[in-house]
CSV table of C-alpha atoms and ligand atoms in Angstrom, one decimal:
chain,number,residue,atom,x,y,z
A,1,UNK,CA,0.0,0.0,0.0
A,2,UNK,CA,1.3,3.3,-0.7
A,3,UNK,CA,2.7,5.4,2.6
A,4,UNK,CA,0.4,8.3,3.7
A,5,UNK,CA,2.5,10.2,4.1
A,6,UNK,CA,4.9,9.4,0.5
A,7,UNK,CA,1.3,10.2,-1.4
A,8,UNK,CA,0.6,13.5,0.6
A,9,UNK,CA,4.1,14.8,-0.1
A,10,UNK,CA,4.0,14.0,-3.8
A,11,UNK,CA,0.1,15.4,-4.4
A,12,UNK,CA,1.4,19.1,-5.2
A,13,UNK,CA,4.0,17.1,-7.5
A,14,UNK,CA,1.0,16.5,-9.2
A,15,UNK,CA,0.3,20.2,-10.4
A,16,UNK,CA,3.7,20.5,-11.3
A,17,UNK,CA,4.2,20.3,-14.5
A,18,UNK,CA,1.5,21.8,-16.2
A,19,UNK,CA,2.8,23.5,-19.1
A,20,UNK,CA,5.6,21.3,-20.1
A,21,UNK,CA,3.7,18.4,-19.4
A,22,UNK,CA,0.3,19.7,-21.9
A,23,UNK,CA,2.6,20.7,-23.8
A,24,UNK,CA,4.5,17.5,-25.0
A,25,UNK,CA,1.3,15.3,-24.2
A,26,UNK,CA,1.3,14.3,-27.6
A,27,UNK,CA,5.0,13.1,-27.7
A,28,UNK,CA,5.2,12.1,-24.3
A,29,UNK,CA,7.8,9.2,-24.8
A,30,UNK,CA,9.9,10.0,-28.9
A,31,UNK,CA,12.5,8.8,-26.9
A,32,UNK,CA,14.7,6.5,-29.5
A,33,UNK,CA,16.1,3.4,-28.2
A,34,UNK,CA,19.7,3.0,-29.0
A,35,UNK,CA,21.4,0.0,-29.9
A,36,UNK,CA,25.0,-0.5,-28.2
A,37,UNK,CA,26.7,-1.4,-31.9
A,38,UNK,CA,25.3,2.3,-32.6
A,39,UNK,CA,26.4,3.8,-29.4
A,40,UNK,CA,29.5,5.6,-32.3
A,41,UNK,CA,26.4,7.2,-34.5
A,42,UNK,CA,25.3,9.1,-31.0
A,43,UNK,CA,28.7,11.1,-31.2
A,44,UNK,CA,28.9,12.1,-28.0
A,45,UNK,CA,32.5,12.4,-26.3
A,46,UNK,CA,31.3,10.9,-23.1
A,47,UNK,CA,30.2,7.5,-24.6
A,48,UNK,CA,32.9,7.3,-27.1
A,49,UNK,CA,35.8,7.4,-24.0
A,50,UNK,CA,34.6,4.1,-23.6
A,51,UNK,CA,34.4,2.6,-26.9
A,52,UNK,CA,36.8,0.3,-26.3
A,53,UNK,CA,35.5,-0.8,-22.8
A,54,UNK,CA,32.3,-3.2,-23.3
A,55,UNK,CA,31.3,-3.5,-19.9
A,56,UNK,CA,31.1,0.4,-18.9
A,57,UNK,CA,27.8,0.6,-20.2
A,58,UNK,CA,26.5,-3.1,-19.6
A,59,UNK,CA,23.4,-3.4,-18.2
A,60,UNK,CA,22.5,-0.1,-19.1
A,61,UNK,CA,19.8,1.2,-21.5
A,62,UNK,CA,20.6,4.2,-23.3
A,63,UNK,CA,17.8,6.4,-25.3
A,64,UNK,CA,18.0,9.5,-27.4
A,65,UNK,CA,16.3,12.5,-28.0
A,66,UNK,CA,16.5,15.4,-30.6
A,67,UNK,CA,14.2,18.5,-31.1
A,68,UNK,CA,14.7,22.2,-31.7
A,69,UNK,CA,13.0,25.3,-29.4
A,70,UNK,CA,13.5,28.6,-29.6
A,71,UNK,CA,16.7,28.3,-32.0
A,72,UNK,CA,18.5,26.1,-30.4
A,73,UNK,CA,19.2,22.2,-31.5
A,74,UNK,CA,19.0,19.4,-28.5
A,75,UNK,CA,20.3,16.5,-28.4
A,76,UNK,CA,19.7,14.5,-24.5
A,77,UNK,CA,20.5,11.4,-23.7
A,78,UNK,CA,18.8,9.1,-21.4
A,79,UNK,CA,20.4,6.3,-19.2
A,80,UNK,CA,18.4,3.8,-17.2
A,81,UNK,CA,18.8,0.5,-15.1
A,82,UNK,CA,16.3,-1.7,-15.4
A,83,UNK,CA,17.1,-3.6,-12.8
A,84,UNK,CA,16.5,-0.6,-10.4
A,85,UNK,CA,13.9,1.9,-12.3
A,86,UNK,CA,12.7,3.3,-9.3
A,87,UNK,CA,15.0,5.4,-8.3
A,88,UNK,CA,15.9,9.1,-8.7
A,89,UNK,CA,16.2,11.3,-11.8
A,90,UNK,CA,19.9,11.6,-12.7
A,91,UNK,CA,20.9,15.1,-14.4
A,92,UNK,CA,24.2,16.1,-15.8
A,93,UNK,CA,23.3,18.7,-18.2
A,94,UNK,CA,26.6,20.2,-18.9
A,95,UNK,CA,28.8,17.9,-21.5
A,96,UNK,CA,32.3,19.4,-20.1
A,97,UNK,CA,31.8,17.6,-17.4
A,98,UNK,CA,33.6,14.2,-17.2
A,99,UNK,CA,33.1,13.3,-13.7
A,100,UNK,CA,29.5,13.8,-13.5
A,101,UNK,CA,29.2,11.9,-16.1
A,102,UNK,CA,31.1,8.7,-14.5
A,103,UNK,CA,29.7,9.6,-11.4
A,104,UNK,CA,26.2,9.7,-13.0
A,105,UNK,CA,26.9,5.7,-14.5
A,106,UNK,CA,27.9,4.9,-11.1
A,107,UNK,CA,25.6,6.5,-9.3
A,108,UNK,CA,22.3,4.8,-11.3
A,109,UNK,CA,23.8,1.7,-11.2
A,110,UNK,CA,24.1,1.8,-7.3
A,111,UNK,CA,20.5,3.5,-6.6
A,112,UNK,CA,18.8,2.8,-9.9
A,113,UNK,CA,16.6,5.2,-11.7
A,114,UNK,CA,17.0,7.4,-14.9
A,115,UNK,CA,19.5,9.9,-15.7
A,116,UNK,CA,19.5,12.5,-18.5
A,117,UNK,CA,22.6,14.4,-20.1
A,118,UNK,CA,22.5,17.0,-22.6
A,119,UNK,CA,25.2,16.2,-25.5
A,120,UNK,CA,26.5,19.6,-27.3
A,121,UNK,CA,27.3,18.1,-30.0
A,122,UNK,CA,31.2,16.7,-31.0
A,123,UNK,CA,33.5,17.2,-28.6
A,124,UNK,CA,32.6,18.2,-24.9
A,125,UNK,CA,31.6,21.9,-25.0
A,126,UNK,CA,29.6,23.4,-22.2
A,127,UNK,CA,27.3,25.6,-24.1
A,128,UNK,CA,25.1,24.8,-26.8
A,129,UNK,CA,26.0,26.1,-30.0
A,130,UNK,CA,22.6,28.1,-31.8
A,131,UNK,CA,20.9,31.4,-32.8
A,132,UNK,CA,18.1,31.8,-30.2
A,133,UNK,CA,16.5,32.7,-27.0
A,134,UNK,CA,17.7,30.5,-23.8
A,135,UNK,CA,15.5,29.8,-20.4
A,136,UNK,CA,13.9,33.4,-19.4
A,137,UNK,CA,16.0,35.7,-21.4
A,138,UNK,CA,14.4,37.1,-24.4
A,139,UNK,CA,17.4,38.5,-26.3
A,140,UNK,CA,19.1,36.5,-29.2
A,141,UNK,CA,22.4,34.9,-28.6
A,142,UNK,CA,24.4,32.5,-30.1
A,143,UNK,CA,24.8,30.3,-27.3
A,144,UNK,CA,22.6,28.5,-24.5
A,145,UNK,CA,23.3,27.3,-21.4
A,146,UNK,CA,22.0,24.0,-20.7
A,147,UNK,CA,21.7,24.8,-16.7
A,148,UNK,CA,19.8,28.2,-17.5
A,149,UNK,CA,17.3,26.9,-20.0
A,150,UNK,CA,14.9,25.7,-17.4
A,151,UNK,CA,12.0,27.8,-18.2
A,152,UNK,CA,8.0,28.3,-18.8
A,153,UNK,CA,9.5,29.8,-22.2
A,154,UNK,CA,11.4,26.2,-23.2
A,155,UNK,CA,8.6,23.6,-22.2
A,156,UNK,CA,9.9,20.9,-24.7
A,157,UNK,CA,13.2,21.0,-23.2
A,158,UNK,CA,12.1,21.7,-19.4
A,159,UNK,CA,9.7,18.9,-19.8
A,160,UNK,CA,11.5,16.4,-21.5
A,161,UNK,CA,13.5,16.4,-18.1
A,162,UNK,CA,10.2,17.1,-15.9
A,163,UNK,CA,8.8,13.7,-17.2
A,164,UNK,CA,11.5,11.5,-16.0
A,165,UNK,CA,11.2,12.0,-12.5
A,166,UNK,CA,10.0,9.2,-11.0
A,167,UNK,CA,7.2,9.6,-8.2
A,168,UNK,CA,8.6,10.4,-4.8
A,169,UNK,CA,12.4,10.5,-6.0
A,170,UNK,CA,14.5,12.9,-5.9
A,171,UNK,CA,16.1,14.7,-8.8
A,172,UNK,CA,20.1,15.0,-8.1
A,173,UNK,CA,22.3,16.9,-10.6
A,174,UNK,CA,25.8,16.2,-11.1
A,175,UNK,CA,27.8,19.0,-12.0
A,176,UNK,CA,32.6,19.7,-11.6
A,177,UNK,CA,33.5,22.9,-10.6
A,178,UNK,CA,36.6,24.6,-11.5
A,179,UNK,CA,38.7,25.6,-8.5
A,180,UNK,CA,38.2,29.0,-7.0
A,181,UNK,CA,36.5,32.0,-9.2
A,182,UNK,CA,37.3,33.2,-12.5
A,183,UNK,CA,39.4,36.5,-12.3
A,184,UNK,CA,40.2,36.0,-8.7
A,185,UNK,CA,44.4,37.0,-9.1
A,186,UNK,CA,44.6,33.2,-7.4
A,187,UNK,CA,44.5,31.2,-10.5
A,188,UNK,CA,40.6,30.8,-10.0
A,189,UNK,CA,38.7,29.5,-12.9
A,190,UNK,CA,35.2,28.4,-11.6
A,191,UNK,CA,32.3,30.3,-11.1
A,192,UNK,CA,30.1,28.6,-7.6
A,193,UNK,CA,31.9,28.3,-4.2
A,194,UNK,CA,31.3,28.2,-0.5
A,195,UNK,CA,32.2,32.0,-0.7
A,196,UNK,CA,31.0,35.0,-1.5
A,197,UNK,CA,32.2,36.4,-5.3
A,198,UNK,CA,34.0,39.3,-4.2
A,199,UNK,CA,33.0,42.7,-6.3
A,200,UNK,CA,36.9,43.1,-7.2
A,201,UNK,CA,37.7,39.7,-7.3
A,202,UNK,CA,39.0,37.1,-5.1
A,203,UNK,CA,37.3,35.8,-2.0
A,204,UNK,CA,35.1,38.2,0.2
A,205,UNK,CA,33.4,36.3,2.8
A,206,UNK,CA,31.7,33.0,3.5
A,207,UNK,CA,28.3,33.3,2.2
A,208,UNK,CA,25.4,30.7,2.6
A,209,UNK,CA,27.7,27.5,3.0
A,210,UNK,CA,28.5,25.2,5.3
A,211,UNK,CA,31.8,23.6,5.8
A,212,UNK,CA,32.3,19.7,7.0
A,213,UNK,CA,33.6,18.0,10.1
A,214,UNK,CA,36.4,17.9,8.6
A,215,UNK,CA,36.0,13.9,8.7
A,216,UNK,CA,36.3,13.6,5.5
A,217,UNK,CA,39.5,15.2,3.6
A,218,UNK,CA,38.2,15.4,-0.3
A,219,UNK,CA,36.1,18.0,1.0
A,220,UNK,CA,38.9,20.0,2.3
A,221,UNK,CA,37.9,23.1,-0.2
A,222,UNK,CA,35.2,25.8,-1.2
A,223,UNK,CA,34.8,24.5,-4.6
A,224,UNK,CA,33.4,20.6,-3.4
A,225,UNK,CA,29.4,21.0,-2.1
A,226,UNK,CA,26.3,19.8,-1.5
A,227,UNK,CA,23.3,22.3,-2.4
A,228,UNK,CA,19.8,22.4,-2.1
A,229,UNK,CA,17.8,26.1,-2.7
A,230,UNK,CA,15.4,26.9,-0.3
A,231,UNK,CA,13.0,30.6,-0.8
A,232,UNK,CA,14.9,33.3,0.4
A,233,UNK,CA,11.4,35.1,1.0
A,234,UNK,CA,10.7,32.8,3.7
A,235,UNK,CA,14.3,34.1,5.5
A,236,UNK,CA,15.0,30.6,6.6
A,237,UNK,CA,14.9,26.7,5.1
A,238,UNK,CA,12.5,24.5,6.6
A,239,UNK,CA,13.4,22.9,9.3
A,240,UNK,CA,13.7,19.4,7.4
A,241,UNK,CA,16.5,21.1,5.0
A,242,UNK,CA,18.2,22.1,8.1
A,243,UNK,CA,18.4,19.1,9.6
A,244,UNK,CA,19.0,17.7,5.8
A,245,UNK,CA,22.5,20.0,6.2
A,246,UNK,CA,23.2,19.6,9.1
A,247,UNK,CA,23.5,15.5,8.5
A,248,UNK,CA,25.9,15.9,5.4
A,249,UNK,CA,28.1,18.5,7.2
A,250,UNK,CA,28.2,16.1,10.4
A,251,UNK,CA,29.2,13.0,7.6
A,252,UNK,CA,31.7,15.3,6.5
A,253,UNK,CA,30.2,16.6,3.3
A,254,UNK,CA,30.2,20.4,2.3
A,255,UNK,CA,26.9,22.4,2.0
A,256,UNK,CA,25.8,25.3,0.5
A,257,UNK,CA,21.8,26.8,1.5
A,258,UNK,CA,21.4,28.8,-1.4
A,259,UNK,CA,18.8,31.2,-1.3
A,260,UNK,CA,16.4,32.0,-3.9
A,261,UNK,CA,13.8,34.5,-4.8
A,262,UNK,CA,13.4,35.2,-8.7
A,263,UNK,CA,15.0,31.5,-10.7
A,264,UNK,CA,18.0,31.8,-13.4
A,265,UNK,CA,16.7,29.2,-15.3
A,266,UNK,CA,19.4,26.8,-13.7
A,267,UNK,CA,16.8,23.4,-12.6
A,268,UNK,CA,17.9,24.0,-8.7
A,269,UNK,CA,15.7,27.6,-9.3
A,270,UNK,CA,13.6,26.5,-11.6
A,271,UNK,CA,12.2,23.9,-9.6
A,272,UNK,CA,12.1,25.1,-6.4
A,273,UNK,CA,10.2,27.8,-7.4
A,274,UNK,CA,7.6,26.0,-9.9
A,275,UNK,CA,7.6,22.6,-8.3
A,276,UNK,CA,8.6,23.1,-4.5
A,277,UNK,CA,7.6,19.3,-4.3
A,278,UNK,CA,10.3,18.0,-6.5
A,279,UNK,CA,13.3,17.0,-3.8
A,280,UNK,CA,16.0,18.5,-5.6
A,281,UNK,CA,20.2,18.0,-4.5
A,282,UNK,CA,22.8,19.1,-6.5
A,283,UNK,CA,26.4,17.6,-6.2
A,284,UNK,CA,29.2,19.8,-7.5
A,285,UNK,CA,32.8,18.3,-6.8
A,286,UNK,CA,35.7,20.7,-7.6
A,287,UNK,CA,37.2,19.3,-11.4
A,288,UNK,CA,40.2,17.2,-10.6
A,289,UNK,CA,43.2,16.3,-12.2
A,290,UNK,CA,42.2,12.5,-11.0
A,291,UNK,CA,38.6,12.1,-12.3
A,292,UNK,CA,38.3,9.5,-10.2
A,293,UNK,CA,38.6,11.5,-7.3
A,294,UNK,CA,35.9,13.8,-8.0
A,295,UNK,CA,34.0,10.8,-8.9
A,296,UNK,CA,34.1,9.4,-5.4
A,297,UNK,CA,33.5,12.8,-4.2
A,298,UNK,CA,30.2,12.7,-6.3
A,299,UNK,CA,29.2,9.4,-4.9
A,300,UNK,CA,29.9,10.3,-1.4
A,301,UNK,CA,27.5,13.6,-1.4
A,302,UNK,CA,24.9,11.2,-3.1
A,303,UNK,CA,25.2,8.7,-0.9
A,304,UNK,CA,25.4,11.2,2.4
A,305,UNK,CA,22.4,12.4,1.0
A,306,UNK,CA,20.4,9.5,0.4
A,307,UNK,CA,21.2,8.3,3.6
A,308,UNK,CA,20.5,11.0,5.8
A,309,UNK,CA,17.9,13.4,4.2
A,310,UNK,CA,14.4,13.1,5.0
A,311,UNK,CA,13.4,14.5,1.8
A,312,UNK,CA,15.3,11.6,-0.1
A,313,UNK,CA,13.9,8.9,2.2
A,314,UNK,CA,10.8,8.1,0.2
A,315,UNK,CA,13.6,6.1,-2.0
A,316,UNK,CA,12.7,3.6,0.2
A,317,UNK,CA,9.2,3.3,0.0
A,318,UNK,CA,7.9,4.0,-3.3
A,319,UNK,CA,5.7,0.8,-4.7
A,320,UNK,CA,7.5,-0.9,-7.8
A,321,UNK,CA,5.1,0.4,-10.3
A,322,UNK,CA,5.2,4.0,-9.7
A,323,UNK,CA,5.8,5.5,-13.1
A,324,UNK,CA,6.3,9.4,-14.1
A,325,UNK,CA,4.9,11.9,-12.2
A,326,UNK,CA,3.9,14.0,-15.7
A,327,UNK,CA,0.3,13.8,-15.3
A,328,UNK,CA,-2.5,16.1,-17.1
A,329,UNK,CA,-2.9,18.7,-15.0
A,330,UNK,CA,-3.9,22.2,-14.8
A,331,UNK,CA,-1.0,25.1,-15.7
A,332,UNK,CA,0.3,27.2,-12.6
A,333,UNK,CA,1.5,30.2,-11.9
A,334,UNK,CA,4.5,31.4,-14.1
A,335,UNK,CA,7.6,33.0,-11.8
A,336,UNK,CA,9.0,36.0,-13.5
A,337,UNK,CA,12.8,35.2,-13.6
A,338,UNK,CA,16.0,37.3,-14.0
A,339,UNK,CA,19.2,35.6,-14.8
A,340,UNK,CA,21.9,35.1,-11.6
A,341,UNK,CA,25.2,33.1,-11.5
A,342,UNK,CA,25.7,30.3,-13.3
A,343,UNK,CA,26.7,26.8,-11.4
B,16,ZN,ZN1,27.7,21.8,-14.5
């Protein structure tokens, strides 16, 4: 029997996604089943590195997905383990990435689920190439970020993600962060830390994040974190995301609260203020010379997280035919949004 308390935390999840959902009804699932002798005709850089390693994608079901919106071309992968669909929704939307995508395969063979990734095209570029309009902003550019393009203004692509999800799971991106911030006069290259973008560069202050035990010694820096949004409206996260921080700093693990009034298109915003019902944790390990460092990094937020957070706990008790949560249901309010860092 489904939990009382799993069905009255997933109703709301129910209005969620209204537009992208209506929107797509019609092609809920042109998802295109890929062959593994095809796997080379995807050209994606991230399944190629293993071309010449058979088992790295054993057991694994991978599905494509083109369209065009708003001037820009997608291509997104999908990734599932049938022998553990239920299980949360994977995301590593930026194709730069290498360890989030090891740490994705790794991750949904462990927990089971669905993960998506967004391929730019040949090579391993961050931004998608185009001549359009991205998430919320309405000027022309020439490029689209495919963190920023979660928006009421790009249902295909918001919803071809929204419809994933599986019922009561969390969603959990999987993002590398370069170390420190670009233009700091340190040799900084990344853009998201534990601290505080100083105005002229360099560190200013702590902001929003919370440091570790110190238990564990990979997250011995700013640039390695755990991060959930929360409404800055509402001054402070719920008590339940408190207590959700509180457990990964005690297990050693990084956090950062990050606070949120108008979204930036990035899915952390996007959802929180659309679908505050989606369960939404973001692991970003600081890039590493030694992927497979980060990689462990990434597994041990995941794991810290599915382990100790309430809000992932469901995990457990979601009945073996729960499917998508992309139901017909009725539109809701649009958030206006304004564009803010980039993670
Ligand atoms: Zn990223």
């Amino acid at each position: 029997m489904r939990p009382a308390r799993y069905f009255v935390r997933f109703f709301p999840a129910l209005l969620l996604c209204a537009t992208e959902a209506h929107a797509q009804s019609a092609v809920d699932d042109d998802w295109v089943r890929v062959n593994p002798a095809a796997y080379g005709s995807l050209v994606d850089d991230d399944i190629n590195r293993y071309s010449a390693n058979a088992d790295f994608f054993k057991g694994i079901l991978i599905s494509q997905k083109r369209f065009s919106e708003n001037g820009f071309n997608w291509h997104l992968l999908r990734f599932e383990n049938p022998e553990k669909s239920i299980g949360p929704m994977w995301v590593v939307p930026h194709d730069d990435e290498l360890a989030a995508f090891n740490s994705m395969i790794a991750a949904l063979r462990q927990y089971g689920g669905k993960a998506i990734t967004v391929n730019s095209g040949p090579g391993a570029a961050r931004m998608q190439s185009g001549h359009g309009t991205c998430g919320d902003k309405t000027a022309v550019q020439s490029e689209c970020d495919p963190n920023r393009n979660f928006s009421r203004l790009s249902p295909q692509y918001t919803g071809a993600f929204l419809r994933q999800m599986n019922a009561g799971q969390p969603v959990i991106a999987l993002h590398t962060n370069k170390s420190g911030f670009s233009g700091d006069g340190k040799g900084g290259a990344g853009s998201i830390s534990l601290y505080e973008r100083s105005i002229k560069g360099g560190f200013k202050q702590k902001r929003n994040g919370f440091f570790g035990n110190g238990s564990r010694i990979e997250f011995n820096n700013a640039d390695s974190f755990g991060l959930s949004a929360y409404r800055s409206a509402s001054q402070i996260p719920d008590d339940r995301s408190v207590a959700c921080r509180k457990a990964l700093n005690a297990d050693g693990v990084n956090f950062w609260h990050e606070p949120v009034s108008v979204s930036d298109s990035s899915m952390s915003q996007y959802l929180l203020l659309n679908h505050p019902s989606a369960q939404y944790f973001n692991a970003e390990s600081r890039e590493e010379t030694d992927t497979a460092l980060a990689t462990r990094r990434h597994l041990a937020m995941v794991t810290s997280y599915l382990k100790f957070c309430e809000a992932a706990q469901p995990l457990l008790s979601v009945p073996a035919q729960s499917t998508s949560i992309i139901e017909t249901v009725q539109p809701v309010a649009v958030e206006h949004v304004v564009a803010s860092q980039p993670k």
